[in-house]
XYZ file of C-alpha atoms in Angstrom:
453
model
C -80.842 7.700 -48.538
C -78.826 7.198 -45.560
C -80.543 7.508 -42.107
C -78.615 9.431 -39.211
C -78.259 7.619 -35.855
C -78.450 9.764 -33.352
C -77.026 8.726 -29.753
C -79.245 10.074 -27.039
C -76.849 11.733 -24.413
C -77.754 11.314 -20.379
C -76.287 13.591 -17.807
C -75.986 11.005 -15.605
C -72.990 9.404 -17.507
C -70.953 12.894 -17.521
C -71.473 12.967 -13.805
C -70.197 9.076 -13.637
C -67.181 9.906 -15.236
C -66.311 13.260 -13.397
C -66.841 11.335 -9.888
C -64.620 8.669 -10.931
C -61.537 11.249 -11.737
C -62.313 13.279 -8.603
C -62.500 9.977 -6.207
C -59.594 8.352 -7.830
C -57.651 11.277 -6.656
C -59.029 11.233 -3.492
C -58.464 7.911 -2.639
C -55.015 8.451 -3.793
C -54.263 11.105 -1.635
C -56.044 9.204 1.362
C -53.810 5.744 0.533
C -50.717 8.132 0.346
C -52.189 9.798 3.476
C -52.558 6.466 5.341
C -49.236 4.668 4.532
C -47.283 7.721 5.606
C -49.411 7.628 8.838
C -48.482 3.915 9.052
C -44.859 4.469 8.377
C -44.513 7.150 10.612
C -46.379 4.838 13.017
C -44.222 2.306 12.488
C -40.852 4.706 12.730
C -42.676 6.003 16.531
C -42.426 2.142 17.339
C -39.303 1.913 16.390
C -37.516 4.345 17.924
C -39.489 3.484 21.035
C -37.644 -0.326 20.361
C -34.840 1.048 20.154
C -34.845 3.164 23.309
C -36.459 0.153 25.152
C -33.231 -2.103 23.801
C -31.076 0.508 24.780
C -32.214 0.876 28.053
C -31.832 -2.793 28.764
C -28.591 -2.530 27.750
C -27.468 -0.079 30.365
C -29.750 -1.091 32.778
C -27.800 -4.587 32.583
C -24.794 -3.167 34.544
C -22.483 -5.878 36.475
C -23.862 -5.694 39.767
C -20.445 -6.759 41.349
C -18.039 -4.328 39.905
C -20.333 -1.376 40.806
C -20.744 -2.472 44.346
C -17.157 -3.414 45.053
C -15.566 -0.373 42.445
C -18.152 2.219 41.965
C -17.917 1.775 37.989
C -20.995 1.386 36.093
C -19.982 -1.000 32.996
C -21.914 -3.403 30.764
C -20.289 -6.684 28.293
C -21.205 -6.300 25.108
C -21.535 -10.184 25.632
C -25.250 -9.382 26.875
C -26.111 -7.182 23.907
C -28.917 -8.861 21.761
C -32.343 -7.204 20.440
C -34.606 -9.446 22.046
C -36.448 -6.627 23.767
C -36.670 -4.838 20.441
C -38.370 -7.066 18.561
C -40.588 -7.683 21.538
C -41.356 -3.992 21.832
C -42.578 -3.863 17.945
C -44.382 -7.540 18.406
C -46.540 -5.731 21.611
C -47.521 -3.025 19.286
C -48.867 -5.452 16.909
C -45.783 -5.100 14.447
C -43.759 -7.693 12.856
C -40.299 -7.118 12.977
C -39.018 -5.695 9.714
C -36.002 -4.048 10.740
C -32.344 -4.928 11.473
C -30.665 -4.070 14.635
C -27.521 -2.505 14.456
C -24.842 -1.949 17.316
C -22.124 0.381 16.676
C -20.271 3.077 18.425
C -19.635 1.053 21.275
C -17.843 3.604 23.744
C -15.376 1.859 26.251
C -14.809 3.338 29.806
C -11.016 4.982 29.864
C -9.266 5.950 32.974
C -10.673 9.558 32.961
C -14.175 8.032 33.279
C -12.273 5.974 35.841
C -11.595 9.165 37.790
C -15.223 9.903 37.492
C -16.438 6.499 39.158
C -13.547 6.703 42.188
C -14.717 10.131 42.695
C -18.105 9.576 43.017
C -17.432 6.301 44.806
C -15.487 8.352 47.515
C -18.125 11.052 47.630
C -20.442 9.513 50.181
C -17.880 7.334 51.866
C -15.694 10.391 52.689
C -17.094 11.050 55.793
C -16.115 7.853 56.837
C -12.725 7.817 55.502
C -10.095 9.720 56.696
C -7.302 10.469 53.996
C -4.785 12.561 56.236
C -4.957 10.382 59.497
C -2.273 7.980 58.320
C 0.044 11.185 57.632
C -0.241 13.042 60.330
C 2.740 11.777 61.961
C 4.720 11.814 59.494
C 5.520 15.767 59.758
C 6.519 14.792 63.530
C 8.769 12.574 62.424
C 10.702 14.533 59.740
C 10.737 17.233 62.496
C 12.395 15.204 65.125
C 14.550 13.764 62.563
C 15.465 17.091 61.976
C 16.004 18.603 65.113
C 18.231 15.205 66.418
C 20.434 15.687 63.557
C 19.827 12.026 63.241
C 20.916 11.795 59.778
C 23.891 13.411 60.356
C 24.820 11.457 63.321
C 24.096 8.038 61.302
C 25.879 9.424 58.745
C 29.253 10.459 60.381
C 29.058 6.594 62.481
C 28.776 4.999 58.417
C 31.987 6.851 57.831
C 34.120 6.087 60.883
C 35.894 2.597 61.357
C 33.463 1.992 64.192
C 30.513 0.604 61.561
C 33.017 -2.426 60.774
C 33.412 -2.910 64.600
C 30.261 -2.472 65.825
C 28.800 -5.076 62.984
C 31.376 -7.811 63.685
C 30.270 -7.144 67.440
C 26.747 -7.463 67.070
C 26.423 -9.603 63.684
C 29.760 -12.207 64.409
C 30.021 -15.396 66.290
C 32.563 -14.170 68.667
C 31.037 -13.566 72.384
C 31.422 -10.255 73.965
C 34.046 -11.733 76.442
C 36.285 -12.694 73.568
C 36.273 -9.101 72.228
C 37.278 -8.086 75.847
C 39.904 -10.242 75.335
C 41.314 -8.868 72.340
C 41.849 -5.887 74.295
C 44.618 -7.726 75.896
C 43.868 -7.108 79.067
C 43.267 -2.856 78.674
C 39.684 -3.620 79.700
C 39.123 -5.615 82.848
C 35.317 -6.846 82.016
C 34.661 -7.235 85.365
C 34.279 -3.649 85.911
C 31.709 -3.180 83.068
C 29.757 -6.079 83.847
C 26.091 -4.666 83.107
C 27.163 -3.014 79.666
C 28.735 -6.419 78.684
C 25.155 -7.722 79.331
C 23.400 -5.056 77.691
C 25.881 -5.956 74.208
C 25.043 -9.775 74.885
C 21.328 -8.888 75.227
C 22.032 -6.908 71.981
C 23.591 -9.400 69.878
C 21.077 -12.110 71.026
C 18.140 -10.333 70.112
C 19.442 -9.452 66.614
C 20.399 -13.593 66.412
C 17.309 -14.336 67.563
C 15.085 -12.282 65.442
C 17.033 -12.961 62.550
C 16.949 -16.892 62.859
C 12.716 -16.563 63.409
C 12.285 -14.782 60.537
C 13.201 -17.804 58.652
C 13.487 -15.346 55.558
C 17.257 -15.154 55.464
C 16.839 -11.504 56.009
C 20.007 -9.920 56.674
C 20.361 -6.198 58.281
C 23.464 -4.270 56.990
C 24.267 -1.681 58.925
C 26.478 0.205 55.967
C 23.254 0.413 53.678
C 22.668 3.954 54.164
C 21.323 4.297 51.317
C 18.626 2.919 51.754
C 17.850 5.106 55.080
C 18.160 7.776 52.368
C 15.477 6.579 49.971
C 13.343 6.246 53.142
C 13.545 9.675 54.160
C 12.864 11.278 50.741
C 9.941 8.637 50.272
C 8.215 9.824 53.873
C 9.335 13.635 52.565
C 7.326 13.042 49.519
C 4.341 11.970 51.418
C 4.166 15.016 53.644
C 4.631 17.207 50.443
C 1.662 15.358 48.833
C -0.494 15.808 52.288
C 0.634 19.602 52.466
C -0.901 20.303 49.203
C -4.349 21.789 49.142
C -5.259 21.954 45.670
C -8.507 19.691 44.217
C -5.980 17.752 42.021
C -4.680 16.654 45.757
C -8.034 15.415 46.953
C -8.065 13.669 43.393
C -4.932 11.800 44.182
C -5.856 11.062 48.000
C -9.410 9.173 47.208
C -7.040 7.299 44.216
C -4.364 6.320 46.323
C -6.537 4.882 48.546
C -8.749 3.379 45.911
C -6.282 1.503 45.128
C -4.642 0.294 48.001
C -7.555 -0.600 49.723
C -10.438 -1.738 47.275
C -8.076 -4.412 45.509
C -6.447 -7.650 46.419
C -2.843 -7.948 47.780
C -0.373 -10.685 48.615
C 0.192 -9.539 52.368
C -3.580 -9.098 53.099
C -3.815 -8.056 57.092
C -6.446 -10.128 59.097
C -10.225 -10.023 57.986
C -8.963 -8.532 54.383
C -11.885 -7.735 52.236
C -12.817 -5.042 49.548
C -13.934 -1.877 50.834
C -17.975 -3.280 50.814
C -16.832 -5.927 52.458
C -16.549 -8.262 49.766
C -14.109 -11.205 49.674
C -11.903 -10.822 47.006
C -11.777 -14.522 46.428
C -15.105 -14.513 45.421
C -14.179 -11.755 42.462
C -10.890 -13.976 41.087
C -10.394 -17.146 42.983
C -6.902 -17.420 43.735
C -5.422 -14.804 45.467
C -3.090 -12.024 43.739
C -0.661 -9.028 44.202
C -3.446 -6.721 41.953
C -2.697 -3.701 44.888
C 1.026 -3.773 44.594
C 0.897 -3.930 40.676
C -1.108 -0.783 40.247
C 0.912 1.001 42.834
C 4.199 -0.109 42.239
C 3.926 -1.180 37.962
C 5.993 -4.655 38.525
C 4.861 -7.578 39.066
C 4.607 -9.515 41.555
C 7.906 -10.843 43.652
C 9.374 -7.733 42.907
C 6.450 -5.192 43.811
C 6.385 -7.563 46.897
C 10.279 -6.547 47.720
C 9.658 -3.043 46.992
C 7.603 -2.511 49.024
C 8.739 -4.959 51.831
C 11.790 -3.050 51.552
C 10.061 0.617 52.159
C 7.996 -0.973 55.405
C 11.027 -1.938 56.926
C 13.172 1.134 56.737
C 10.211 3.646 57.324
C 9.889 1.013 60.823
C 14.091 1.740 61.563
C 13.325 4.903 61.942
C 9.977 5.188 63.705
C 12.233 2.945 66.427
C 14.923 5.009 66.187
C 13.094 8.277 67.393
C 11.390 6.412 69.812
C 14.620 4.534 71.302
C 15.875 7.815 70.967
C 13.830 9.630 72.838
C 13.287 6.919 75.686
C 16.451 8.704 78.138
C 16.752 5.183 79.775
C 17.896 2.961 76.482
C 19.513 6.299 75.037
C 21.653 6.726 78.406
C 22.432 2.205 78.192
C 23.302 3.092 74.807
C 25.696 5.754 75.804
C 27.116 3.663 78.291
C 27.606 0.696 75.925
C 29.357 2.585 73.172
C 31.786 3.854 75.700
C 33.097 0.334 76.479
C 33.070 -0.197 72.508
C 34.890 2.425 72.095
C 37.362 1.716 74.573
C 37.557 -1.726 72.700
C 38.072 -0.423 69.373
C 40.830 1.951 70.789
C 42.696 -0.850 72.153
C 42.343 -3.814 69.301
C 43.445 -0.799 66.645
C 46.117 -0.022 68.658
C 45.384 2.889 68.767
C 44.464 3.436 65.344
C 40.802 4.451 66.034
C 39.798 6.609 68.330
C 36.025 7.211 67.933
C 33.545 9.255 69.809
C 31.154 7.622 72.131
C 28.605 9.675 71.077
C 29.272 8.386 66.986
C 29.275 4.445 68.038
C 25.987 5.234 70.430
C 24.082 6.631 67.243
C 25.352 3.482 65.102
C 24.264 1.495 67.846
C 20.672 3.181 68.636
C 20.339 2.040 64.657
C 21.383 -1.418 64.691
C 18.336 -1.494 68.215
C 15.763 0.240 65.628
C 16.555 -2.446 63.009
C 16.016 -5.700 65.464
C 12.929 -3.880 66.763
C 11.624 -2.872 63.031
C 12.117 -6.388 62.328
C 9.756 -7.812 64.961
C 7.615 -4.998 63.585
C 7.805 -5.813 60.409
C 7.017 -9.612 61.082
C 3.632 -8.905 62.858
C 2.602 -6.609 58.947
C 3.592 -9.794 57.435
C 1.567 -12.330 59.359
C -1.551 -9.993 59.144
C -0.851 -7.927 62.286
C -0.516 -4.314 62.861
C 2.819 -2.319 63.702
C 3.638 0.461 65.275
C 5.171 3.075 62.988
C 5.801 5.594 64.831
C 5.936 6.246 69.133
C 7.135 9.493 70.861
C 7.093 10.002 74.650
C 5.676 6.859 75.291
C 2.785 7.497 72.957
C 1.636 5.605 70.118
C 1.102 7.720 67.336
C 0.469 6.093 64.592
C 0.072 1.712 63.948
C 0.066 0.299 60.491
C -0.979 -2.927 59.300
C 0.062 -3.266 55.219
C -2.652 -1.971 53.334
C -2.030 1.225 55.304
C 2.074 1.314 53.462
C 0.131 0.399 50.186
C -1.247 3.453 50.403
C 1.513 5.493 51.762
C 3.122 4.277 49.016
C 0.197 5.147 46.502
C 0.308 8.935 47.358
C 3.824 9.061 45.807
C 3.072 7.453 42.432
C 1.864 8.976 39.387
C -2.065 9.347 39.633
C -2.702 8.280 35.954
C -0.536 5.236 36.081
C -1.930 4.044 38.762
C -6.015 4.670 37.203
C -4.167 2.837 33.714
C -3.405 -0.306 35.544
C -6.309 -0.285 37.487
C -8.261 -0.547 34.246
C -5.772 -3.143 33.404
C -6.998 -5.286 36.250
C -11.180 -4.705 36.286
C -10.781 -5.661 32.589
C -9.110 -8.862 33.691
C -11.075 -9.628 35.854
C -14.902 -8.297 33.885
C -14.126 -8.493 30.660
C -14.487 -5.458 28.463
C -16.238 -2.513 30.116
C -18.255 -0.443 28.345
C -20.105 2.971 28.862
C -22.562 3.232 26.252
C -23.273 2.713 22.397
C -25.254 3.418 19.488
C -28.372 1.345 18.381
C -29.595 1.520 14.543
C -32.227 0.378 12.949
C -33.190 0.426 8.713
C -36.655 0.606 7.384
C -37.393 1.540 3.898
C -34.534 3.134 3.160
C -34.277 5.372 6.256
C -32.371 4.714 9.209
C -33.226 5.300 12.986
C -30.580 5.667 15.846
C -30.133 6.640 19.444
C -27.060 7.024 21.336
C -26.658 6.659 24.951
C -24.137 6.392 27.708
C -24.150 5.983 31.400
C -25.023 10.057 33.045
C -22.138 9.748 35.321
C -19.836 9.393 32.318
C -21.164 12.194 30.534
């Protein structure tokens, strides 16, 4: 006979085994609990690396290019993570993630707009963007009034420009071309007008043989008297205009005609700060004249040597003009011209007094423009424009830069001033995105520069 074992069950066991289930959920639930409190943890650290990096990055501006141009830019040269590891290292984190840059966001020349406008915002009260152009309505006015375009105009037109040219520009003396008369004119009876022509002709010799430029005045290029008088029209048109987009195109004009380096700089030349611009590029360059003007350098140089010196002709010309003693020794000259011209054409041409003296009030405004225009070119400042013995407006070069500025496109000009900070800094950029992996999930944060946005 078989004996039964019997196995004596406890209570405590049961309980064992039902604490073990219930705790090995528990502690599950707590280990899940914790490592999602840890990688949240560690996601809170990153994103505060990340917006520690990224504010390092902006905050690393280029000092220079803000204080001389207003334009907050960083290189992407200086970009590194250095202060986001070091942010995760401080909270007792190793570094686990990659940094990513992308979305770099460069700075265009609407954001350019942005910078000169703010730049100009508390410097306009110490900037004056109609002064220059004030007297430029005067002029057009008087120019007006004096019919001195059409006076110029008929003179071009006559026989008489030839004369008077050959008179002024040739190497026969006065008293020879008294002599060609053949004796019709006794000189001796217009002594002081044959020393007013001398004094004439000497003065144009002389100031054309110190310029040592081999500049050469043609009295027949009225064309070019033309494209001065629809340039200074355009100006007035442009100051007339009271719309925003005009203040716009005022604070860029002078932007860039004063804040960047030209090849005619007037004396003490600097930045608007006050900064040398050696100290930006070295060697000096013609960075003004490009941006205005689009061509390089010898020939934004004659451009715009070219506009200085007619808008000068006739700033003298109204003044000689209105100055009764030299218009009346004028007069009195171009009668004895005209007398002369009568007698060596035989006749042929028989010209008004009152043509030759407007020809010859010209060719007076030319050898005065030209001493003008030598004093802009050695760093000095001319006087553009006198009336009634009353200087109304004086000029040194940067001051025709932008003259010259308020006529040209306003988005050209901010496209090649981009052109040059990028030469000169490298790529400029605004602001980026930063991302960072962990696990499978990503983290980012994009930022850019507030006066951008």
């Amino acid at each position: 006979m078989k004996r039964k074992v019997k196995y004596k069950r406890a209570k405590h066991g049961a309980s064992t085994i039902f604490l073990s289930i219930i705790l090995s959920a528990l502690i599950l639930v707590e280990c899940t609990f914790l490592a999602f409190v840890w990688n949240l943890d560690y996601a809170l650290s990153v994103n505060t690396a990340l917006k520690t990096q990224m504010d390092t990055i902006l905050s690393d501006y280029n000092r220079q290019l803000f204080a001389v141009y207003g334009v907050y830019a960083f290189s992407m040269d200086s970009v590194d993570n250095y202060c986001f590891d070091k942010a995760l290292e401080i909270n007792g984190l190793d570094s686990k993630s990659t940094l990513y840059c992308c979305g770099e966001t460069k700075i265009t020349t609407e954001d350019l707009r942005t910078a000169i406008a703010s730049y100009y915002w508390y410097r306009g009260t110490g900037i004056s963007f109609k002064t220059l152009v004030d007297g430029y309505s005067n002029l057009l006015i008087e120019l007006d009034k004096n019919d001195v375009i059409g006076k110029v105009g008929k003179f071009m037109k006559s026989p008489a420009a030839g004369y008077v040219s050959e008179m002024i520009k040739g190497s026969e003396t006065v008293e020879e071309w008294f002599n060609k008369a053949g004796g019709v004119i006794n000189i001796e009876d217009y002594l002081d007008e044959s020393d007013d022509l001398n004094a004439i002709k000497s003065d144009f010799n002389d100031v054309i043989h110190e310029s040592d430029l081999g500049i050469d005045v043609d009295i027949a290029d009225w064309e070019g008297i033309l494209n001065t008088v629809s340039f200074i029209e355009s100006v007035v048109d442009t100051a007339s205009d009271e719309s925003m987009g005009t203040m716009s195109k005022f604070t860029t004009a002078h932007y860039c005609a004063y804040n960047f380096d030209c090849w005619i700089p007037p004396e003490g030349d600097a930045s608007i700060n006050g900064t040398l611009f050696k100290s930006i590029h070295g060697s000096r360059c013609a960075d003004s004249e490009y941006i205005i003007t689009g061509m390089e350098k010898n020939s934004a140089v004659f451009s715009i040597e070219f506009m200085i010196l007619h808008v000068l002709i006739l700033g003298n010309y109204l003044k000689d003009y209105a100055d009764e003693k030299i218009r009346n020794t004028i007069y009195a000259i171009s009668e004895v011209i005209s007398m002369i011209i009568y007698a060596v054409s035989e006749g042929a041409a028989d010209i008004d007094p009152r043509i030759i003296a407007a020809g010859l009030t010209l060719y007076v405004a030319m050898v005065q423009a030209l001493k003008g225009f030598f004093d802009i070119l050695q760093g000095q400042r001319a006087t553009f424009f006198e009336y009634d013995g009353k200087k109304m407006i004086t000029l040194n070069y940067r001051d025709f830069l932008y003259l010259l500025a308020l006529t040209k496109s306003e988005d050209d000009m901010l496209g090649r001033t981009l052109e040059v900070l990028t030469r000169d800094y490298g790529d400029l950029y605004k602001g980026l995105t930063l991302e960072a992996d962990f696990r499978g999930s990503t983290y980012s944060i994009g930022k850019c520069y507030q006066l951008y946005e």
